[in-house]
Tab-separated table of C-alpha atoms in Angstrom:
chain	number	residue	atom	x	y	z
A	1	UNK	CA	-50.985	17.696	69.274
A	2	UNK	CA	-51.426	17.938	73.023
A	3	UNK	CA	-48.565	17.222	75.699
A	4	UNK	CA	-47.684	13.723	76.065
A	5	UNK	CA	-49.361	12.963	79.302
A	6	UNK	CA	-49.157	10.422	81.860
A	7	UNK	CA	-52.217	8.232	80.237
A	8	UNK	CA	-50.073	7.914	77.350
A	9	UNK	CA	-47.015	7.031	79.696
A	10	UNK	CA	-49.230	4.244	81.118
A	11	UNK	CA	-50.619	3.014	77.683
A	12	UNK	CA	-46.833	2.729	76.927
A	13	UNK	CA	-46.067	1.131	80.121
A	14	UNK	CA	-48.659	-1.564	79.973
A	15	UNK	CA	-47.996	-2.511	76.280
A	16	UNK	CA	-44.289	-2.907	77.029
A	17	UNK	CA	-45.364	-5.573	80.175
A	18	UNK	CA	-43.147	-5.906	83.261
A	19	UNK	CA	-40.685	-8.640	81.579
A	20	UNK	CA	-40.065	-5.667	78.555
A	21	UNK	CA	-39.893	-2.769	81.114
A	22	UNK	CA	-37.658	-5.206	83.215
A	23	UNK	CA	-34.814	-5.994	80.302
A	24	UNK	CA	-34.779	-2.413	79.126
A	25	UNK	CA	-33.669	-1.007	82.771
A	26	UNK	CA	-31.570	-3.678	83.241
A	27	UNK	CA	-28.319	-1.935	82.339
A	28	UNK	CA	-26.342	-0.064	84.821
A	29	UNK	CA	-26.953	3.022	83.707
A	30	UNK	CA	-30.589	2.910	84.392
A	31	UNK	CA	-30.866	3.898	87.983
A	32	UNK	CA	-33.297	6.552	87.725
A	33	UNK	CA	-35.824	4.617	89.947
A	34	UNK	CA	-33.772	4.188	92.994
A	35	UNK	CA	-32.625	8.112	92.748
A	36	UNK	CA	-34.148	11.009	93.972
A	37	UNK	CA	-36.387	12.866	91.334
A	38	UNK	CA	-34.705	16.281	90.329
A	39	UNK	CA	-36.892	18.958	89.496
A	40	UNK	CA	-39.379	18.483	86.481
A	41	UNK	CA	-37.542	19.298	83.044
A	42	UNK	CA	-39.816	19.779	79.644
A	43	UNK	CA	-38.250	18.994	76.309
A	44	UNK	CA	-39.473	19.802	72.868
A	45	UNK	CA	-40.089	17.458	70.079
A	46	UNK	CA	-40.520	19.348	66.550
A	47	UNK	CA	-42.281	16.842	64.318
A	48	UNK	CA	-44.598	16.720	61.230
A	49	UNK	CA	-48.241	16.352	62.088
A	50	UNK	CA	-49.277	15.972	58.082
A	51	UNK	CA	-47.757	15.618	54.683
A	52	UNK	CA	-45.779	13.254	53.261
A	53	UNK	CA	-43.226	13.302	56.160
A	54	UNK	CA	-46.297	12.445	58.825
A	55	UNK	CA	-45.094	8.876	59.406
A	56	UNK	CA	-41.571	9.598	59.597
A	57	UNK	CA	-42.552	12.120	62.442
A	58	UNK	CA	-44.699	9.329	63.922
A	59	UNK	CA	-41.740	6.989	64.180
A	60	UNK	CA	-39.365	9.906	65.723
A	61	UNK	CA	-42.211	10.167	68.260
A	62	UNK	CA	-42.131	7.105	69.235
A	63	UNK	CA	-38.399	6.410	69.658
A	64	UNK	CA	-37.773	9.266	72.272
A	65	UNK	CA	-41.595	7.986	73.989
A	66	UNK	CA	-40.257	5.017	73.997
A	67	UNK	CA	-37.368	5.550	75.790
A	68	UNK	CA	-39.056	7.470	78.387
A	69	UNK	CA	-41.334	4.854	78.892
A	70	UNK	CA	-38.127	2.271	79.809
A	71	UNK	CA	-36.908	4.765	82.066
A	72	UNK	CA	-39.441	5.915	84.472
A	73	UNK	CA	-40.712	8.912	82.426
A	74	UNK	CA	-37.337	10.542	83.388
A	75	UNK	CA	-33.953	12.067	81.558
A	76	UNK	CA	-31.084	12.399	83.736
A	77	UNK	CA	-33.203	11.645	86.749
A	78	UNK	CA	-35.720	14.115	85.952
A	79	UNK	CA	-39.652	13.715	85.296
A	80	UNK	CA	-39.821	14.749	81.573
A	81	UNK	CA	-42.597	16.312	79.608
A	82	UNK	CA	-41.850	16.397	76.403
A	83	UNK	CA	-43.672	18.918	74.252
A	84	UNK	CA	-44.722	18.566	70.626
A	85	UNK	CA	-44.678	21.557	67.779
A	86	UNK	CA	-45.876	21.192	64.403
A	87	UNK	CA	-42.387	21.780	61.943
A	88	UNK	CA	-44.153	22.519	58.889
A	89	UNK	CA	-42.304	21.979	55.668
A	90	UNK	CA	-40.431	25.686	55.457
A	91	UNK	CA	-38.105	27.926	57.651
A	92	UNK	CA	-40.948	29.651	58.856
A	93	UNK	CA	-43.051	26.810	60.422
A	94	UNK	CA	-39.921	25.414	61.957
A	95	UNK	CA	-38.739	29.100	63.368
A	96	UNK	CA	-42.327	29.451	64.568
A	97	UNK	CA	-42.468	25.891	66.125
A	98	UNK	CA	-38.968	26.861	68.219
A	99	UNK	CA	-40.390	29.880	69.335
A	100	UNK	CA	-43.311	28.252	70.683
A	101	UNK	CA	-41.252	25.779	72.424
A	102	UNK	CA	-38.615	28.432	73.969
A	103	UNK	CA	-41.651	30.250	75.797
A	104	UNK	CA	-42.854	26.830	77.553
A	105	UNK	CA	-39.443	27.102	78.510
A	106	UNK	CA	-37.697	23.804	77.568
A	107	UNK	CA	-34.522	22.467	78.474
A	108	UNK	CA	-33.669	21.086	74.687
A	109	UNK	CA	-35.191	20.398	71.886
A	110	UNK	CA	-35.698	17.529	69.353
A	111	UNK	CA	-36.730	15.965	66.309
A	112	UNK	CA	-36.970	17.604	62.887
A	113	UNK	CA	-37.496	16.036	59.895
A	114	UNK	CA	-36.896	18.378	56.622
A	115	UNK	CA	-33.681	19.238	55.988
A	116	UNK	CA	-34.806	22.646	55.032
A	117	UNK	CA	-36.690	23.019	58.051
A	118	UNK	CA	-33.113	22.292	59.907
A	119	UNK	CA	-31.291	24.821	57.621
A	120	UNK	CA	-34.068	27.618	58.590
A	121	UNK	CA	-33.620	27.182	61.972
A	122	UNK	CA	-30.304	26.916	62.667
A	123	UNK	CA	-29.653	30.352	63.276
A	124	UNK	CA	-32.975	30.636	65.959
A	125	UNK	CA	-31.413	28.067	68.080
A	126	UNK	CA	-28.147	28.779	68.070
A	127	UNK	CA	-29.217	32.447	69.002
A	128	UNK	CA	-31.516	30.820	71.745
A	129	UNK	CA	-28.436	28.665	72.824
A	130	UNK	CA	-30.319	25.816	73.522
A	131	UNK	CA	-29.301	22.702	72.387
A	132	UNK	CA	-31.565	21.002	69.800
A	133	UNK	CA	-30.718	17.032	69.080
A	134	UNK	CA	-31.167	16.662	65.307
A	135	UNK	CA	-32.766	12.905	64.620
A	136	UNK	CA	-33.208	12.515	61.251
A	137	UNK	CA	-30.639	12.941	58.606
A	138	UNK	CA	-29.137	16.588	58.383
A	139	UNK	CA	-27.561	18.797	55.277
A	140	UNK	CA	-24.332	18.641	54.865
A	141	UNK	CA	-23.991	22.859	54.759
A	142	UNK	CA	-24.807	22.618	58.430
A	143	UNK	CA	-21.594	23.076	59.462
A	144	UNK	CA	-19.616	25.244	62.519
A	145	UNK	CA	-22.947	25.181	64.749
A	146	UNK	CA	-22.451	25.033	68.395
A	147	UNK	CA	-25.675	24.334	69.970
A	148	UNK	CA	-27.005	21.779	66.916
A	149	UNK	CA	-26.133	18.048	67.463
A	150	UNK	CA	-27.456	15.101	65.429
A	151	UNK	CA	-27.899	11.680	66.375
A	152	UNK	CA	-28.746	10.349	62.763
A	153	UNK	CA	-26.209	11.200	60.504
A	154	UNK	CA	-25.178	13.444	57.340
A	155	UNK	CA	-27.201	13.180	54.220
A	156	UNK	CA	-23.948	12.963	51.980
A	157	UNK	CA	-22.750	9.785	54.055
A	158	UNK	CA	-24.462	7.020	52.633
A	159	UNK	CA	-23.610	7.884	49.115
A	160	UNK	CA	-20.385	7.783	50.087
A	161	UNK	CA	-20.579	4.335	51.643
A	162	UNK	CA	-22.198	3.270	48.138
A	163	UNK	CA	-20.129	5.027	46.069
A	164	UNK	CA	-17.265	3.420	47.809
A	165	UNK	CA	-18.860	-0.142	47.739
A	166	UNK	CA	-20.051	0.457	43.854
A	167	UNK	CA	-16.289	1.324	43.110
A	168	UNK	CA	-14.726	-2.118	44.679
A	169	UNK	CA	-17.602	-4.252	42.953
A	170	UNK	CA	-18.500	-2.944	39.435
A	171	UNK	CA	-16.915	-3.271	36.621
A	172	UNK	CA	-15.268	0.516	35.820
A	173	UNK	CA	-17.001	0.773	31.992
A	174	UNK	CA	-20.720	0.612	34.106
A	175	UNK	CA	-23.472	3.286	33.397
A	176	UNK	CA	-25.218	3.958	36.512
A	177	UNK	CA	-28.113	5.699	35.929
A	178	UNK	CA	-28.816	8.640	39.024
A	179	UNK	CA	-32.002	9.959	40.226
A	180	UNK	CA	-33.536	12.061	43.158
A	181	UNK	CA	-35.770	14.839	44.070
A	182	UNK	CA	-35.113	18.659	43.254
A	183	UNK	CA	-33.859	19.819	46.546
A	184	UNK	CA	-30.554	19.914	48.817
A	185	UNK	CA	-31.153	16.642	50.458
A	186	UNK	CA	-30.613	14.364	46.966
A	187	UNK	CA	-27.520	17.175	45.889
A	188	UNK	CA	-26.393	15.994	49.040
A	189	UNK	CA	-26.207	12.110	48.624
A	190	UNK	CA	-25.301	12.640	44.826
A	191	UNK	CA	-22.377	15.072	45.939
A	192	UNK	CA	-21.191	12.195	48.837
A	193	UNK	CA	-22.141	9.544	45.759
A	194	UNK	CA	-19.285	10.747	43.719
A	195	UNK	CA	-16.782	11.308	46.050
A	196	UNK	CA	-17.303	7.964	47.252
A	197	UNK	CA	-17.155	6.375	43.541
A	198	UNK	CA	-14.917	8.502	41.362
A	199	UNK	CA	-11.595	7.427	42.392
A	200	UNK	CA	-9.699	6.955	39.552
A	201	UNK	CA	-13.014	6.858	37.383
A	202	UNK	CA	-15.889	8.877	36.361
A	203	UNK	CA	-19.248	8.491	36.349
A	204	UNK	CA	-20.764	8.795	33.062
A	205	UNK	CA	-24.241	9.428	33.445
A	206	UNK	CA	-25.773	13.118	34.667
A	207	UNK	CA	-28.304	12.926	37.758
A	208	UNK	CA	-31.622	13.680	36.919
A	209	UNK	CA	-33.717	15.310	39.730
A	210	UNK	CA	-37.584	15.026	39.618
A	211	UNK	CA	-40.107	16.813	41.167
A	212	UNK	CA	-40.714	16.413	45.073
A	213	UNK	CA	-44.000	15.205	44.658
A	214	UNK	CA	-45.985	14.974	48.148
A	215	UNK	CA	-47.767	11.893	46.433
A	216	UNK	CA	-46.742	10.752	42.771
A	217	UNK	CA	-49.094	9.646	40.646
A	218	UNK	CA	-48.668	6.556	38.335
A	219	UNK	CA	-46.828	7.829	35.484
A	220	UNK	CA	-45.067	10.552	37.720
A	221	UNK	CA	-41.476	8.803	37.026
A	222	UNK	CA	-41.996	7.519	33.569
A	223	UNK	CA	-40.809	9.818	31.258
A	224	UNK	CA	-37.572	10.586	33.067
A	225	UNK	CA	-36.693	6.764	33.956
A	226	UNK	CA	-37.720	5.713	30.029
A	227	UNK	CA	-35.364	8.427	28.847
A	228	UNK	CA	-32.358	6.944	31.813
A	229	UNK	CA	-32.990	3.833	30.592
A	230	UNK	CA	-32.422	4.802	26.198
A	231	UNK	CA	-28.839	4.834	27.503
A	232	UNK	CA	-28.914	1.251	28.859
A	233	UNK	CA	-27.459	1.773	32.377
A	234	UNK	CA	-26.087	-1.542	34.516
A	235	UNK	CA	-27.345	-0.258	37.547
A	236	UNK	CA	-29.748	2.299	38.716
A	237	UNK	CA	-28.766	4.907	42.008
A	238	UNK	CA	-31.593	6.584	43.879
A	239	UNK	CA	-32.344	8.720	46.512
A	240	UNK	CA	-36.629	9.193	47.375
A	241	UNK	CA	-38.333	7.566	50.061
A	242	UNK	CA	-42.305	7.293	51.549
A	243	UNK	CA	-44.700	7.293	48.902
A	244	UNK	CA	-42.032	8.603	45.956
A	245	UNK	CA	-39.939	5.540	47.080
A	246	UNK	CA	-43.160	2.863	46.305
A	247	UNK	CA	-43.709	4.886	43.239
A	248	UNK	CA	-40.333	4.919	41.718
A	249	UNK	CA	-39.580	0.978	41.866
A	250	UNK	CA	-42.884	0.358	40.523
A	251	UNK	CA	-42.539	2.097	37.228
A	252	UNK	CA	-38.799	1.311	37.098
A	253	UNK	CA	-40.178	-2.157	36.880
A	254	UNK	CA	-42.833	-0.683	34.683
A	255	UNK	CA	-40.620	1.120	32.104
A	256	UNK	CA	-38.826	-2.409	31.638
A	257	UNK	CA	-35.811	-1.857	34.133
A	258	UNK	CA	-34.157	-5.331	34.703
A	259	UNK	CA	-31.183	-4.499	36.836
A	260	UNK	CA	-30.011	-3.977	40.831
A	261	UNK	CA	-30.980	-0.727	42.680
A	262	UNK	CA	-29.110	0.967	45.088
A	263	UNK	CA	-29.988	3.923	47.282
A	264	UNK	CA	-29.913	5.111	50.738
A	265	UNK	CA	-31.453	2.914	53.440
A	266	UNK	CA	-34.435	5.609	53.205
A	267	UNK	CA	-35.838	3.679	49.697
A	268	UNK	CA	-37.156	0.513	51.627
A	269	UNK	CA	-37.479	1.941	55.033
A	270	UNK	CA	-40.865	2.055	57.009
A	271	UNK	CA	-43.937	1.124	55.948
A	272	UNK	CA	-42.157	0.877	51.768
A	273	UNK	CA	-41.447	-2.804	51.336
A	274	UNK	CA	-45.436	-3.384	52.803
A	275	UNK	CA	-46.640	-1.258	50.080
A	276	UNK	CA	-43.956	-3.219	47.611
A	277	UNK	CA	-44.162	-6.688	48.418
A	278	UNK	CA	-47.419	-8.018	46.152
A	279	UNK	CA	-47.667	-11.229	47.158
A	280	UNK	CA	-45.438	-15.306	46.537
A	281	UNK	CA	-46.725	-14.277	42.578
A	282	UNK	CA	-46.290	-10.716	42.082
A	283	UNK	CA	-44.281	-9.236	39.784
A	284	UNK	CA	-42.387	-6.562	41.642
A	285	UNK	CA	-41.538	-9.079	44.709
A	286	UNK	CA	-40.187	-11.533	41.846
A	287	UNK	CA	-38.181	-8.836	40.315
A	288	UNK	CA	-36.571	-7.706	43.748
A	289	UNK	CA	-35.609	-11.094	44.341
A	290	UNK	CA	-33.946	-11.924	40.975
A	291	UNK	CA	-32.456	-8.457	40.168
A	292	UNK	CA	-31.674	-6.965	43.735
A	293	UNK	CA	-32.529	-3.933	45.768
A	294	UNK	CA	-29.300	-3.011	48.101
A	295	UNK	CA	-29.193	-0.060	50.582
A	296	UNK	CA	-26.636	1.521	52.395
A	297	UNK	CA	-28.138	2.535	56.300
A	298	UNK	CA	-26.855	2.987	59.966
A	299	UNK	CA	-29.225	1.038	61.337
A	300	UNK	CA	-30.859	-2.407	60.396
A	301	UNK	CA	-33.449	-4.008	62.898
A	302	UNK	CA	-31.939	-7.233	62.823
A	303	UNK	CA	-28.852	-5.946	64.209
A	304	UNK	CA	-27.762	-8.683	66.778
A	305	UNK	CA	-26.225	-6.693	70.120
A	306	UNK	CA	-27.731	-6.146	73.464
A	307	UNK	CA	-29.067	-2.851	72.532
A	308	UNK	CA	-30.893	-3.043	69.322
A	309	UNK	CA	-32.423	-6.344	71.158
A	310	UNK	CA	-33.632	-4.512	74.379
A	311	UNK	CA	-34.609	-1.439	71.871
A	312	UNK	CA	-35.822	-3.799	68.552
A	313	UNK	CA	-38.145	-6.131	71.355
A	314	UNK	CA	-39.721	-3.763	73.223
A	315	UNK	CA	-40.412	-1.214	69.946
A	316	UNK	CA	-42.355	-4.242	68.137
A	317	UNK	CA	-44.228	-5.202	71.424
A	318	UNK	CA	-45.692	-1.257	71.494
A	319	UNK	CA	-46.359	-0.546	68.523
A	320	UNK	CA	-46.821	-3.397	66.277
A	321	UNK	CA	-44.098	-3.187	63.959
A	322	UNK	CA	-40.445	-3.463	62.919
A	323	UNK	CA	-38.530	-0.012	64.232
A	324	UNK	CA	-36.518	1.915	61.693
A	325	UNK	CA	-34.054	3.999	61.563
A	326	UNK	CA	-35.709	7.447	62.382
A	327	UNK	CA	-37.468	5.519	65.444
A	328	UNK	CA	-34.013	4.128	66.589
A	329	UNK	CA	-31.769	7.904	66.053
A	330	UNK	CA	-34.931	9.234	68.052
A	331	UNK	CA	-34.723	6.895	71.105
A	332	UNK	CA	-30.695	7.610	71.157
A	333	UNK	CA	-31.705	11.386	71.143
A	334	UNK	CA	-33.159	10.643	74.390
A	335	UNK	CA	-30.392	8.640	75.788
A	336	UNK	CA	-27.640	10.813	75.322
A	337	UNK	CA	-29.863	13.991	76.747
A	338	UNK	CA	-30.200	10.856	79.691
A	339	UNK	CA	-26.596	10.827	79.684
A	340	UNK	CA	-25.649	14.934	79.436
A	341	UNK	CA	-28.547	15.691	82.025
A	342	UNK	CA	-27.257	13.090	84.577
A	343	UNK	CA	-23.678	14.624	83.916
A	344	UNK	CA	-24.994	18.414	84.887
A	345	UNK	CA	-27.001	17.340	88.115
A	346	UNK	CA	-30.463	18.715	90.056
A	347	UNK	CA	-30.234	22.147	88.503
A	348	UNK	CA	-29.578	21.844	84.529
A	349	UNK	CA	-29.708	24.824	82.181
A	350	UNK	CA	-29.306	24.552	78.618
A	351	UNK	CA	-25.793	25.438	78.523
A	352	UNK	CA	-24.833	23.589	80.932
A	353	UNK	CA	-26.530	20.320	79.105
A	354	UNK	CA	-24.932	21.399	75.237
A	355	UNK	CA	-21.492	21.454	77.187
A	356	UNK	CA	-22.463	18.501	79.266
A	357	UNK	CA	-22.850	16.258	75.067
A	358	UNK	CA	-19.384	16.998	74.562
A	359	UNK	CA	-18.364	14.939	77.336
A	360	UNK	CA	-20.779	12.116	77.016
A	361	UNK	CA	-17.980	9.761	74.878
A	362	UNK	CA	-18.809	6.485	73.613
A	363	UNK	CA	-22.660	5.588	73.243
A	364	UNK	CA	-24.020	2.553	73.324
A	365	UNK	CA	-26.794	2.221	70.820
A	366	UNK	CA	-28.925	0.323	69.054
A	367	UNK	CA	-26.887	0.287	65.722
A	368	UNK	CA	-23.551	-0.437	67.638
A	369	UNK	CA	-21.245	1.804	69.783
A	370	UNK	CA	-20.712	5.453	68.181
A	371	UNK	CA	-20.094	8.922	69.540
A	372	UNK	CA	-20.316	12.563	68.425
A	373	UNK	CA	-17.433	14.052	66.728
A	374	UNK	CA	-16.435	17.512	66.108
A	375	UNK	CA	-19.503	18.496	63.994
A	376	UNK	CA	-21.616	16.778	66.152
A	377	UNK	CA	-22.974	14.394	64.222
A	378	UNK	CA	-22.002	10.546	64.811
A	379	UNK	CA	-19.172	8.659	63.765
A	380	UNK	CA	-20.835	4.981	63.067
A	381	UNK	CA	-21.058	2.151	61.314
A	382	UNK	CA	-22.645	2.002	57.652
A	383	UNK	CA	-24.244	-1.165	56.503
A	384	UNK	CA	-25.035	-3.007	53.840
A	385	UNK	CA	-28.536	-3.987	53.505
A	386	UNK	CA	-30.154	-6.490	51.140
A	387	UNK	CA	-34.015	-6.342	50.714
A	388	UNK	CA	-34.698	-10.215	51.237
A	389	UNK	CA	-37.355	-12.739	52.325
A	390	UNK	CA	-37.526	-13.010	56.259
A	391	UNK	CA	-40.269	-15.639	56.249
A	392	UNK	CA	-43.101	-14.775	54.266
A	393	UNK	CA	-42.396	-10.859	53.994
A	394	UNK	CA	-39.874	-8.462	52.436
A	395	UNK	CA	-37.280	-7.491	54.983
A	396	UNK	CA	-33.665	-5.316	54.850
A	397	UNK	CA	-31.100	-7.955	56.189
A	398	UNK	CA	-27.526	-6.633	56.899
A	399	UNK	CA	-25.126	-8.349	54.609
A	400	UNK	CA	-22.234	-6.698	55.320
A	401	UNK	CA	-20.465	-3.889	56.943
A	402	UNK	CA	-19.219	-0.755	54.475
A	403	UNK	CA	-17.589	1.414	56.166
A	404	UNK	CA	-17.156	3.859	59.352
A	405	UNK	CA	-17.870	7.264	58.777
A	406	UNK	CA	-18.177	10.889	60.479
């Protein structure tokens, strides 16, 4: 991936239109174009370029573009380019991607995708001591960093919202049956899960953790979910998304499952409910409609505040499509470097920049008005989502508020 250059700062520019670019700066704390530029400031985005996570990188890209785009091509009243390294899917691509980026000498870095990818570099950064602005979802073992700051939220979060909003609404003899890939990042929501739903009861059922298939074939799911489903469960939990997301509903509905879903917002976020929705006739729309899918999330496009308007508007006039919540946690990534940069001055170091995040207080965003707290991750809102008709198509509606967490 090359530099994002000022072609692609135009191509943004035009697509957005003056009335987008217009409402976006409209705020007061856009005032970039009537300052003085400071000195030119580079900032590194660490993003898939392939694999399964590729869109999800994609979308992260274009939040933080986006942003730039509304505001002049500047952070803190400095021209920005932001530089792009390939994260890979281990602790070595990622180390090897920060490397890259600390010898073009940026002032912070972003993105990230893999949580394992996060956990292998934390060390590299915080060494570096320059801050990095986590935006997608992070492990919950990353704890006590000081230059690592996240502006998505902890994976173990929205299980708890869940397991908190299961406990109030089902009955406390249910069998929920829970699945998710091997790995730390489904231990983590199952772990927040249970805390969230065994208050004064237990879950019954183990978790059972498949494979983390890059791209699942047919059957991949069957055997596991036809065994889940011997023990007759009233509700099915779930944590995959992408590809494995499409995949799992499908043979849940194949294997005979005729219940409501739950999950993290990740299970119908992206391009998942395109891939899902067959048609007015088609069986797996019908059976969403009748039997439910409901996700917990920070972030739903049809949020209705000033923010997520400005932000929701000019997203779907540049690039075609509904943001989600990877897009949105990216384009706040931006704003509160925006906010920390301005806060430091002309002359910004990296130090001065982490210390300047501390100070940055309430943000407003969006998915509503949040701000870091001691871990330096965001305490937010958690909604309730509800995979419905909007129109013709499949959409996540908010239904309801869950809980503030963080």
């Amino acid at each position: 991936m090359a530099e994002m250059n000022r072609r692609r700062a135009l191509q943004l520019l035009a697509a957005l239109g003056t009335t987008g670019l217009a409402a976006g700066c409209g705020s007061g704390d856009d005032t970039t174009e009537q300052a003085p530029a400071g000195s030119p400031i580079k900032i590194g985005l660490i993003v898939p370029g392939g694999g399964p996570n590729k869109v999800i990188g994609e979308e992260i890209t274009n939040g933080f573009q986006l942003f730039l785009s509304l505001h002049s091509q500047q952070l803190g009243g400095h021209p920005v380019t932001l530089v792009p390294a390939e994260e890979g899917n281990s602790a070595a691509t990622g180390k090897a991607a920060v490397d890259r980026l600390l010898k073009e000498g940026v002032l912070a870095l972003t993105g990230v995708v893999d949580p394992v990818v996060m956990t292998g570099i934390r060390d590299t950064v915080e060494q570096a001591r320059v801050p990095l602005i986590g935006s997608n979802a992070s492990p919950a073992t990353l704890q006590g960093v000081v230059y690592i700051w996240r502006t998505s939220y902890v994976l173990d979060e929205p299980g708890v919202a869940l397991g908190q909003y299961l406990r109030q609404n089902l009955d406390a003899s249910s069998r929920i049956a829970i699945f998710g890939t091997q790995g730390p990042g489904s231990q983590d929501v199952v772990a927040g899960f249970r805390r969230g739903y065994e208050q004064g009861r237990r879950l019954t059922e183990d978790p059972i953790y498949t494979p983390d298939y890059a791209t699942p074939s047919k059957r991949a799911y069957a055997g596991p979910i036809r065994k889940a489903l011997e023990r007759k469960p009233d509700a099915v939990f779930c944590h995959y998304s992408g590809p494995q997301a499409v995949q799992f509903v499908k043979q849940l509905y194949d294997e005979g499952y005729r219940g409501p879903v739950y999950a993290p917002g990740f299970l119908t976020e992206g391009t998942v409910l395109d891939q899902l929705d067959d048609g007015e006739k088609g069986r797996d729309r019908q059976l969403i409609e009748r039997f439910g899918i409901e996700t917990a999330l920070n972030y739903s496009a049809d949020l209705n505040n000033t923010a997520n308007r400005v932000f929701a508007s000019a997203y779907r006039k540049t690039f075609n499509a509904s943001p989600t919540t990877y897009a949105m946690a990216s384009y706040d990534a931006a704003l509160v470097l925006d906010k920390a940069i301005r806060l430091v001055g002309r002359d910004p170091s990296p130090q001065q920049v982490n210390l300047a995040l501390g100070k940055i207080g309430q943000v407003d965003s969006p998915r509503g008005s949040w701000q870091f707290n001691q871990p330096r991750t965001p305490q937010q809102k958690w909604y309730l989502r509800k995979v419905q008709l909007d129109g013709r198509m499949l959409s996540n509606v908010v239904i309801n508020e869950l809980a503030t967490l963080g």
